[in-house]
Short mmCIF file of C-alpha atoms and ligand atoms in Angstrom, two decimals:
data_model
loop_
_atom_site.label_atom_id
_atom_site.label_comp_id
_atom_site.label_asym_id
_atom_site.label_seq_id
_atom_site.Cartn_x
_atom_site.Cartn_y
_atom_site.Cartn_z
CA UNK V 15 75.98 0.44 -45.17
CA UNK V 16 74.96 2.74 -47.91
CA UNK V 17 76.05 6.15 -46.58
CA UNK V 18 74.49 8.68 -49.61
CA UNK V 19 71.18 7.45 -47.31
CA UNK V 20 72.41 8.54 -44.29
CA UNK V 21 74.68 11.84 -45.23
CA UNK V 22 72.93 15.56 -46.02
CA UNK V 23 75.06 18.10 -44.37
CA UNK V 24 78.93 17.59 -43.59
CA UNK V 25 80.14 20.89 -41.91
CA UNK V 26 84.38 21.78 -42.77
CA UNK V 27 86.67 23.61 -40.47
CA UNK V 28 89.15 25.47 -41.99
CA UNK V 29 88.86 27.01 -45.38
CA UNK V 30 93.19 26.84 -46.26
CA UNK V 31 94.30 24.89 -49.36
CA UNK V 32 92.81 21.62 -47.98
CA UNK V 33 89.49 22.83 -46.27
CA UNK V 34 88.52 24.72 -49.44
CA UNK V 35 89.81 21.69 -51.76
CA UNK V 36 87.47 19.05 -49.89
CA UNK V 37 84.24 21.67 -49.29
CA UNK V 38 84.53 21.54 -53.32
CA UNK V 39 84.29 18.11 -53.50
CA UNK V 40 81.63 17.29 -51.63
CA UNK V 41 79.56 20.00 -52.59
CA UNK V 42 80.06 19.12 -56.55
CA UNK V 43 78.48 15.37 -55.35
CA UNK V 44 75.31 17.35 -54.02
CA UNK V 45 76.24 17.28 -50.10
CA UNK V 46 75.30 20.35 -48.41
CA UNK V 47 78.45 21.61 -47.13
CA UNK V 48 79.12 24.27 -43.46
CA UNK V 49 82.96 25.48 -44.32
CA UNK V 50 84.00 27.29 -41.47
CA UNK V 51 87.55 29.40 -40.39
CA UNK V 52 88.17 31.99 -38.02
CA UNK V 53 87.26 34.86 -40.30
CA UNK V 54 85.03 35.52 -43.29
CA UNK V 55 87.79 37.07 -45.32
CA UNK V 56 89.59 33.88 -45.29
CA UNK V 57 86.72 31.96 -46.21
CA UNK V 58 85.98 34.81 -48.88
CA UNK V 59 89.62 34.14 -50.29
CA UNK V 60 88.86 30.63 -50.29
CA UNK V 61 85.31 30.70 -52.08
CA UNK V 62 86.95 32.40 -54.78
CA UNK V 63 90.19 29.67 -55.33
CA UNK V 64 87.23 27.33 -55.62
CA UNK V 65 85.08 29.88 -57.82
CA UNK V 66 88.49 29.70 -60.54
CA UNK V 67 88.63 26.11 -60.22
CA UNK V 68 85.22 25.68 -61.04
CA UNK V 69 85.68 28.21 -63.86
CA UNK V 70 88.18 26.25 -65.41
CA UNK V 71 86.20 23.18 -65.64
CA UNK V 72 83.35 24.49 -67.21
CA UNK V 73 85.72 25.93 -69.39
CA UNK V 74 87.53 22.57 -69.99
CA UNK V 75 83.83 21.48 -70.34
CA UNK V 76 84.61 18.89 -67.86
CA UNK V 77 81.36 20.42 -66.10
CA UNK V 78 78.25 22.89 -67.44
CA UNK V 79 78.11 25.89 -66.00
CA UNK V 80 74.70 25.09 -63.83
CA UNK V 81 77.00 22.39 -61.93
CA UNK V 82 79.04 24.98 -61.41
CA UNK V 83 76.57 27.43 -59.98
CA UNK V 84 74.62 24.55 -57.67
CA UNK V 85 78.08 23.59 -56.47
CA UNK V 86 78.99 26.85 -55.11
CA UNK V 87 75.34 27.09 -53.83
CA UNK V 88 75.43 24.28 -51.88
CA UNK V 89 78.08 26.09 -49.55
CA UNK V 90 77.35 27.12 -46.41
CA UNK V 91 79.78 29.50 -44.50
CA UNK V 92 80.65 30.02 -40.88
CA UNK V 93 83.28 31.87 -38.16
CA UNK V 94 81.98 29.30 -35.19
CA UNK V 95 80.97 25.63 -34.55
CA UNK V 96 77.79 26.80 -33.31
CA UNK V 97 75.79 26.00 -37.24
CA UNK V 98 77.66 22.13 -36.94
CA UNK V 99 74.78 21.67 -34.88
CA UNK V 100 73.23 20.04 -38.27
CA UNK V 101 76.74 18.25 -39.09
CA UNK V 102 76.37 14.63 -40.19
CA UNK V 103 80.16 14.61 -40.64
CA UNK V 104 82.62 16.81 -40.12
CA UNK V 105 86.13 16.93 -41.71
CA UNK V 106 88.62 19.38 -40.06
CA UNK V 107 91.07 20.42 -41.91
CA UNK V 108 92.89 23.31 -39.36
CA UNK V 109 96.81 23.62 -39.02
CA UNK V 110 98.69 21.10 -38.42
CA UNK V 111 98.92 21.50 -34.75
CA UNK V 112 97.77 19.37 -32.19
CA UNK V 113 96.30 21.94 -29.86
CA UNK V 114 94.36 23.76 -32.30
CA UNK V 115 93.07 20.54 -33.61
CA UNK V 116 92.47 19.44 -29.96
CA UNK V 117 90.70 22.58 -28.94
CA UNK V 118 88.21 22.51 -32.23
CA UNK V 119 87.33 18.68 -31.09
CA UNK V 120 86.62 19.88 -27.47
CA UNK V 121 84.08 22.13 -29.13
CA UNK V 122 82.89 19.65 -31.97
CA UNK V 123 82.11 16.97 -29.25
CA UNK V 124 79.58 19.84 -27.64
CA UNK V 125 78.00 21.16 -30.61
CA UNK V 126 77.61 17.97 -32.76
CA UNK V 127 74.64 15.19 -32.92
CA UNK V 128 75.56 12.16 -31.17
CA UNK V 129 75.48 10.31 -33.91
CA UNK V 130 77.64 12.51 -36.23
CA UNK V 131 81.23 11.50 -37.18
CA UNK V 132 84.29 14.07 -36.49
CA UNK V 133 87.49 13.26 -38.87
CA UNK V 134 90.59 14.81 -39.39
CA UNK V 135 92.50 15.35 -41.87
CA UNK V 136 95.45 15.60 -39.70
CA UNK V 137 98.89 14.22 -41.42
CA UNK V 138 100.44 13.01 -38.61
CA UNK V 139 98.79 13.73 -35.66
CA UNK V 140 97.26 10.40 -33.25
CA UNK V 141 93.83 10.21 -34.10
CA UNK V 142 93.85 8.58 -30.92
CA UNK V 143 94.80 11.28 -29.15
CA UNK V 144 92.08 13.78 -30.56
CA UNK V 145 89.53 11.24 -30.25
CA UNK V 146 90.34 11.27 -26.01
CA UNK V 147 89.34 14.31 -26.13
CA UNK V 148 86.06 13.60 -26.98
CA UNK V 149 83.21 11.92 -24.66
CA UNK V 150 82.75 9.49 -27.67
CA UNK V 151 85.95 8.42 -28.79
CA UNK V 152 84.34 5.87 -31.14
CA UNK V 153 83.10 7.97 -33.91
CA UNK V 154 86.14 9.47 -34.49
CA UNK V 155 88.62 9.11 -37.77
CA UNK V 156 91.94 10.59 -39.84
CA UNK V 157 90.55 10.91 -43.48
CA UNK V 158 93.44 12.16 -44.72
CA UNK V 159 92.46 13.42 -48.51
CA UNK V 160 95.45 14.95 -50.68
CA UNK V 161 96.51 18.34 -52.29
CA UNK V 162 95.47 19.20 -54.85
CA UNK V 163 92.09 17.48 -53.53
CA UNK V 164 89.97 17.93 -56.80
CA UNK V 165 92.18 15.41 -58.37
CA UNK V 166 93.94 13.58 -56.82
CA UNK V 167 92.38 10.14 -56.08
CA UNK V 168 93.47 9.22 -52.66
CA UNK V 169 92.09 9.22 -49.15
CA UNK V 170 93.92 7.39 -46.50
CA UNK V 171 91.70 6.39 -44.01
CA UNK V 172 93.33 6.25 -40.23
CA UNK V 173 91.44 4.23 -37.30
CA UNK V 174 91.90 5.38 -33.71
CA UNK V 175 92.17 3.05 -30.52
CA UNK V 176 88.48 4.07 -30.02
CA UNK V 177 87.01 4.03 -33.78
CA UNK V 178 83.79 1.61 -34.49
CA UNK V 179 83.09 -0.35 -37.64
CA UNK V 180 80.29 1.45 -38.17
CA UNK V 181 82.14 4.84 -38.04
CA UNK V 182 84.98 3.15 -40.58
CA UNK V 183 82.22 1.76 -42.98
CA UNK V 184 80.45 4.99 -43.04
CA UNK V 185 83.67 7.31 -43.78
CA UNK V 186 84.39 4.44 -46.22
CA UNK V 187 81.42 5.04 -48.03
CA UNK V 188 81.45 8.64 -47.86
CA UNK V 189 84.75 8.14 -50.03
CA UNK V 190 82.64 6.36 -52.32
CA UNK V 191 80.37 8.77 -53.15
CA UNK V 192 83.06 11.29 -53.39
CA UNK V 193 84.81 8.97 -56.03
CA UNK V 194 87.93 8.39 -54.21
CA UNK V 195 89.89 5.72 -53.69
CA UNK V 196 91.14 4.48 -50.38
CA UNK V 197 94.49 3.17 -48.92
CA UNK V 198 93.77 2.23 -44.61
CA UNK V 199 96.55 2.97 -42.07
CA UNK V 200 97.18 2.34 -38.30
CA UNK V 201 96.88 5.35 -35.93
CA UNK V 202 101.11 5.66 -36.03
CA UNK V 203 102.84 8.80 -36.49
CA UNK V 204 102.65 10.50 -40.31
CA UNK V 205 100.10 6.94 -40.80
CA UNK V 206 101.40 5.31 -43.87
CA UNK V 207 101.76 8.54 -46.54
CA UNK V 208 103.41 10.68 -45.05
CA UNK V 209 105.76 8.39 -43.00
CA UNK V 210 107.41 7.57 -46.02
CA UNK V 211 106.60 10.67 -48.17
CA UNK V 212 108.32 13.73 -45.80
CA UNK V 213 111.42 12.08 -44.81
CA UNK V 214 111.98 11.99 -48.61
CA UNK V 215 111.15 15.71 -48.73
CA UNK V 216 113.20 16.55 -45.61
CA UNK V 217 116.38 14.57 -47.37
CA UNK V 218 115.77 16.75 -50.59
CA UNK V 219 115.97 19.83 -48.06
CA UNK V 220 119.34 17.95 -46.96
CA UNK V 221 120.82 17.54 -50.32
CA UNK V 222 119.88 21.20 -51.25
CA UNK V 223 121.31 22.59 -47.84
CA UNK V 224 124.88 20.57 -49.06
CA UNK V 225 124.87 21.62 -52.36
CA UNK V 226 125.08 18.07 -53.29
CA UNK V 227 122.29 19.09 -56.36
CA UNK V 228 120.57 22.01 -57.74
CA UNK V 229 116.96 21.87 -56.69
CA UNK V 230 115.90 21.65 -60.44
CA UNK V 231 118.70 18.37 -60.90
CA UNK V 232 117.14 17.23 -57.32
CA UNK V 233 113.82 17.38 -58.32
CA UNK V 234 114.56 16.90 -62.13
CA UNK V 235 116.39 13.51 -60.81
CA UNK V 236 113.44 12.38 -58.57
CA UNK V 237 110.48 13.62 -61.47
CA UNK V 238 111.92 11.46 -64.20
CA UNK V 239 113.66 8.53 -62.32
CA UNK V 240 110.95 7.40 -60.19
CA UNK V 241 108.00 8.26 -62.71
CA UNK V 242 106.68 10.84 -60.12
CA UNK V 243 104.50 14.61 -61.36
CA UNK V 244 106.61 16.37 -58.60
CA UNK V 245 110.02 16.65 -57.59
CA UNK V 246 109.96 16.86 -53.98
CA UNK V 247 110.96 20.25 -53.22
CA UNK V 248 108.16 21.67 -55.82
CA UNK V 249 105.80 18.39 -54.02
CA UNK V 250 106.56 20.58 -50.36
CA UNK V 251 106.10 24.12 -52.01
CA UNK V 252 103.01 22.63 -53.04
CA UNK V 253 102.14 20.79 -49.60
CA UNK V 254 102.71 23.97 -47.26
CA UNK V 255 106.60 24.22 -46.21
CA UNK V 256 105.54 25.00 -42.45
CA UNK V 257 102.91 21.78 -42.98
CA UNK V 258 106.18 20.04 -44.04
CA UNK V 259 108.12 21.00 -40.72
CA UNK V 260 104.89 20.49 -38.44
CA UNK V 261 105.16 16.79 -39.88
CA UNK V 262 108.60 16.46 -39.55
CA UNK V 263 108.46 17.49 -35.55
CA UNK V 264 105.40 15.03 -35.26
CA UNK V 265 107.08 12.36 -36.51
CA UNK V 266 110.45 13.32 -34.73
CA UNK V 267 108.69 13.91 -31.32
CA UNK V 268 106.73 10.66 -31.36
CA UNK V 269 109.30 8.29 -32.54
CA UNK V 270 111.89 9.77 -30.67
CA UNK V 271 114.13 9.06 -33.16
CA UNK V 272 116.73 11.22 -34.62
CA UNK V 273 116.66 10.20 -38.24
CA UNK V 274 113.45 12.70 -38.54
CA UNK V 275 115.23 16.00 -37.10
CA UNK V 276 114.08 18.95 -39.62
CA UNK V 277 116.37 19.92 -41.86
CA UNK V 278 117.80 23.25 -40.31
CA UNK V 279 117.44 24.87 -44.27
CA UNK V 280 113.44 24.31 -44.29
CA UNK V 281 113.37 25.28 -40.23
CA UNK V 282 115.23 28.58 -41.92
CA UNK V 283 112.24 28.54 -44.51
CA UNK V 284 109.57 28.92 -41.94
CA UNK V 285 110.92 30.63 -39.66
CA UNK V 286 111.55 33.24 -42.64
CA UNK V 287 107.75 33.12 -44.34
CA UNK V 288 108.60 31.00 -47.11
CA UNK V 289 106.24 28.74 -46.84
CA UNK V 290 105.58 27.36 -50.83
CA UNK V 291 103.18 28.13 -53.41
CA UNK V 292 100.53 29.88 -50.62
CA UNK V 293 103.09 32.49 -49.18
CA UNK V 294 104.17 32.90 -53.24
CA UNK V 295 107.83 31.80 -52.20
CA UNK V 296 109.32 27.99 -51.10
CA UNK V 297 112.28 26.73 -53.07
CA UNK V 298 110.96 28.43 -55.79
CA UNK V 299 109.27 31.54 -56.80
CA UNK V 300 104.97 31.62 -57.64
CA UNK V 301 102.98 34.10 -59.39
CA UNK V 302 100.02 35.05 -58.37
CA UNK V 303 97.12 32.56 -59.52
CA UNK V 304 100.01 29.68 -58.74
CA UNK V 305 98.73 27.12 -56.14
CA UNK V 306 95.90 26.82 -58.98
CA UNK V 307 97.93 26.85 -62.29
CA UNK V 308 99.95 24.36 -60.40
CA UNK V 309 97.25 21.83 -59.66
CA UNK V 310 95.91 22.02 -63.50
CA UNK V 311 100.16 21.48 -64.83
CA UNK V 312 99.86 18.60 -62.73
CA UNK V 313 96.68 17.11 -63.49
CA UNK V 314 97.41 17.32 -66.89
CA UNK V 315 100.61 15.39 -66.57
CA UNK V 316 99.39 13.16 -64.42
CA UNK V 317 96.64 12.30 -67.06
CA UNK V 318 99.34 12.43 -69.80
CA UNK V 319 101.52 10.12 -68.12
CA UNK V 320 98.27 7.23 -67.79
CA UNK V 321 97.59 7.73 -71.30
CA UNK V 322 101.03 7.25 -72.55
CA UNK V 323 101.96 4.05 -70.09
CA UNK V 324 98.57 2.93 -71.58
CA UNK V 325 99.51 2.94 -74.80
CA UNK V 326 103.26 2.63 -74.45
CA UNK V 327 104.31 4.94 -75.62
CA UNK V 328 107.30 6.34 -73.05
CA UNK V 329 108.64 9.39 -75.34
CA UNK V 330 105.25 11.23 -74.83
CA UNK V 331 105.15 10.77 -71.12
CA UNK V 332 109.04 12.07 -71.08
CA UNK V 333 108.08 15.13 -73.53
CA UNK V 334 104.91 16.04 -71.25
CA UNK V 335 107.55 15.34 -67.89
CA UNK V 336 109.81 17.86 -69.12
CA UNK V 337 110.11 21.52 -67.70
CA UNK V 338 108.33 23.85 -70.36
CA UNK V 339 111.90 25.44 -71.07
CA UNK V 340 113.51 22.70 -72.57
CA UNK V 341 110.45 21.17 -74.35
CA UNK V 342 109.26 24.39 -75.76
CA UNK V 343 105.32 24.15 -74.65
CA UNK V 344 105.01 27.10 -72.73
CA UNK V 345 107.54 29.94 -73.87
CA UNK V 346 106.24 32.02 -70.73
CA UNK V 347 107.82 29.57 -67.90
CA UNK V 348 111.58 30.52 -67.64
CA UNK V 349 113.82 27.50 -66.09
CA UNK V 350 114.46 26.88 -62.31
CA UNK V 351 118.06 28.15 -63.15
CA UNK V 352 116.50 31.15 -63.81
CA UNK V 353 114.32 30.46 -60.84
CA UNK V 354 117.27 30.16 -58.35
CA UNK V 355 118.87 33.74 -59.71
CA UNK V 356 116.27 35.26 -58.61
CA UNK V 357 116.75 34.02 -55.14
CA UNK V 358 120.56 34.85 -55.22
CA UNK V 359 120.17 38.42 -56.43
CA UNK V 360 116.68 39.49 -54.48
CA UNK V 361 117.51 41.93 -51.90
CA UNK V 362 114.55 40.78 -50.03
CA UNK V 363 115.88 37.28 -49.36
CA UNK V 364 117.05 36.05 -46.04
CA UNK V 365 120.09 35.73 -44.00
CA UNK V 366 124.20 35.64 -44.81
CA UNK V 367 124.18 31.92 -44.53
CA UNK V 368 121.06 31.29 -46.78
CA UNK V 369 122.88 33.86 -49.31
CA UNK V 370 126.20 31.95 -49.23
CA UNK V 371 124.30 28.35 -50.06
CA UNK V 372 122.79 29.70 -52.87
CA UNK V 373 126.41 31.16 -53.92
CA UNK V 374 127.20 27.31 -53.43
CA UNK V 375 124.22 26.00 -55.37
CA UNK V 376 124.78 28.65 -58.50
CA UNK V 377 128.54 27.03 -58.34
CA UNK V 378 127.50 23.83 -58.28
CA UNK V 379 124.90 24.00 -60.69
CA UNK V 380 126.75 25.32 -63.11
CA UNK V 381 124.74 28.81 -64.13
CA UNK V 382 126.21 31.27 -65.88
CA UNK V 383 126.05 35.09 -66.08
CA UNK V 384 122.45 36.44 -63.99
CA UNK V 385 119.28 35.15 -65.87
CA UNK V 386 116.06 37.58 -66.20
CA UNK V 387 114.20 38.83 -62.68
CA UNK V 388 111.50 36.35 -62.96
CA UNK V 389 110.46 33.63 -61.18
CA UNK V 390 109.01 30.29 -62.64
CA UNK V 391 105.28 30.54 -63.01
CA UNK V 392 103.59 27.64 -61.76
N1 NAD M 422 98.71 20.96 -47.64
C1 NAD M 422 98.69 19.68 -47.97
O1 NAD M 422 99.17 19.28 -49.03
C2 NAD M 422 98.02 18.70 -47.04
C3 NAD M 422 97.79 17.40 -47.51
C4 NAD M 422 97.13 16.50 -46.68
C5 NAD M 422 96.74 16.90 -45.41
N2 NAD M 422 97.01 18.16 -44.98
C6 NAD M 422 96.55 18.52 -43.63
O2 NAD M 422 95.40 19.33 -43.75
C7 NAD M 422 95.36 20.25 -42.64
C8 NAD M 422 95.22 21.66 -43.18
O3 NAD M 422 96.32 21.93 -44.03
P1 NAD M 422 96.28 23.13 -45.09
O4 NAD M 422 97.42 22.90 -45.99
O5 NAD M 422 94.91 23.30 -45.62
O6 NAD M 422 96.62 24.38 -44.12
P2 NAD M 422 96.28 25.92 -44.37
O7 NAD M 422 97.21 26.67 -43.49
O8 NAD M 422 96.24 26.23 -45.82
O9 NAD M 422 94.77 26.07 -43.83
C9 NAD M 422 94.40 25.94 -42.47
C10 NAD M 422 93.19 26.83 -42.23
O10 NAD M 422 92.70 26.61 -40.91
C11 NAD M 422 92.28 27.85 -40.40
N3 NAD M 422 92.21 27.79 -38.93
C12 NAD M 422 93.19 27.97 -38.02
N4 NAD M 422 92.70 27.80 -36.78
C13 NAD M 422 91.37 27.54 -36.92
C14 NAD M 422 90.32 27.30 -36.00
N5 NAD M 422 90.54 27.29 -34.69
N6 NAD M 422 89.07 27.07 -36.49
C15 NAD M 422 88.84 27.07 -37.82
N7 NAD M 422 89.81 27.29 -38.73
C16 NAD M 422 91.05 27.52 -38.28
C17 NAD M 422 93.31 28.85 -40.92
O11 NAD M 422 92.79 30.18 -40.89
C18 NAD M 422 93.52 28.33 -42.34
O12 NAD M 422 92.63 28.94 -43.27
C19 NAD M 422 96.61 20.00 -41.81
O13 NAD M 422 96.30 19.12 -40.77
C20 NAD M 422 97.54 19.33 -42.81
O14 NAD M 422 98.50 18.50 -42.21
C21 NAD M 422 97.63 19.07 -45.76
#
């Protein structure tokens, strides 16, 4: 089924790091795009992340600056459902909670042509479950795209109890024309990414909590000796640490199985606003400017890493992989070491026992006299 026929408008609810991410995407492949959130001022804040990314590419001259300019013109904004009246497809993209998401599907199944298709791009959520909430279960899908969603190439498609082949070959080919690439999961808990990925994060929350590493040596150990761009504590800074937990307690509460409890230290997180590269603090300290800094570091390694394995040659790949303080490329990023002082001496950090596992960590790890009031710029 050739879906560039049968697409125009695709309306996107929420306008957070994913909402705006995908709303970019489609509209730089010339769909007509309705991105929608609860106030304008978010969507404002989000048009303009997208407005920098854009920036940069015509800069990079990955892009003129007319592509540029149509792309942002082919955005449509929105504070209600009421304009998905003209959806073809709709990708939500709201908190990862399954009564918000159920709530905006209640409304989606009113407001939306029959013959439209309502995705999610829950994590973890049963796409099963949202689709029961619908009168017509079958045209409902998890398209579960990735951060940073300009480059990376994944989608991970997720079929509900209900979902029709034609509603599959459709999204399918929507992910064609968007250039992506596709990996297809069962409706389970977390589907297939995140299944494997956040238990990995939530162990690297475990490991930090201990003091069994530093979380540069945990994610310095992870980067280099599985070939990844991330370490996973910088990969959840970067995901949304509350996102993180919201996983975790999906894939807890559904499984019923204890080997998914939260790590109390990223429950502490939360609960605290530290909630990764968006709230400006995680594990580590961001700048301002950081979510999107951090998405072109990575992209560029992640290119520089193909391009070495391609012509392998491993030292250039290792050189690219390591942090700018030890292989001299960017004299303005100061080292995670550095990174974690800042935590330990901050009079703005949280409670006794949060202060007395850093103590631990700046033990274990080895740091010496307190390092300069800056935090890592991403
Ligand atoms: N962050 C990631 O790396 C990542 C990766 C893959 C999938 N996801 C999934 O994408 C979804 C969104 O994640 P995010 O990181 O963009 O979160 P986010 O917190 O950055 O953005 C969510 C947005 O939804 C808006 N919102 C809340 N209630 C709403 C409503 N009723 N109607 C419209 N908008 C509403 C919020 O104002 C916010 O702007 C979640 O389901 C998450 O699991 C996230």
């Amino acid at each position: 089924m050739n879906s560039t026929i049968l697409l125009d408008v695709v309306g996107v609810i929420g306008a957070g790091q994913m909402g705006t991410g995908i709303a970019q995407v489609l509209a730089a492949r010339g769909l007509r795009v309705i991105l929608s959130d609860r106030k304008f001022e978010i969507i404002e804040r989000g048009i303009g992340v997208m407005n920098r990314s854009l920036e940069k590419q015509v800069k990079s001259g990955k892009i003129s600056p007319e592509d540029a300019a149509s792309t942002l013109a082919r955005i449509e904004t929105a504070v209600s459902l009421e304009p998905f009246r003209a959806a073809d497809f709709v990708i939500e993209a709201a908190p990862e909670d399954e009564e918000i998401k159920k709530a905006i599907f209640r409304k989606l199944d009113q407001v939306t042509p029959v013959g439209s298709i309502l995705s999610s791009n829950t994590s973890s959520i049963s796409i099963t479950r949202l689709a029961a909430v619908t009168s017509k279960p079958h045209r409902v899908i998890g398209m579960h795209f990735m951060h940073p969603v300009v480059s990376v190439p994944l989608v991970e498609l997720a079929k509900g109890m209900h979902t029709s082949d034609s509603t599959f070959q459709r999204t399918m080919g929507l992910c064609q024309r968007l250039g992506k690439t596709v990996c297809v999961s069962q409706d389970r808990p977390g589907f297939i990414m995140y299944r494997v990925l956040m238990p990995m994060i939530n162990e690297a929350f475990f490991c930090m909590m201990e003091g069994v590493g530093s979380p540069e040596d945990i994610d310095r150990g992870m980067r280099l000796g599985t070939n990844a761009v991330l370490g996973p504590l910088k990969l959840a800074d970067s995901i949304g640490l509350d996102t993180c937990l919201s996983i975790m307690r999906t894939l807890q509460h559904q499984f019923g199985d204890s080997k998914y409890r939260p790590c109390p230290l990223l429950v502490q997180y939360v609960d605290g606003g530290w909630l990764g590269v968006k709230s400006g603090r995680g594990v580590f300290y961001y700048g301002p400017g950081a979510a999107e800094n951090m998405a072109e570091k990575a992209n560029a390694r992640r290119a520089a890493t193909a391009d070495a394995s391609a012509i392998n040659k491993g030292f250039a790949a290792k050189a690219l992989n390591e942090p700018p303080s030890t292989c001299g490329a960017d004299p303005a990023a100061v080292s995670p070491h550095a990174e974690l002082g800042y935590m330990l001496r901050g009079a703005d950090h949280g409670g006794d026992a949060h202060k007395h596992m850093m103590r631990v960590l700046h033990v274990a790890s080895g740091m010496g006299s307190a390092p300069a009031n800056r935090g890592m710029r991403c």
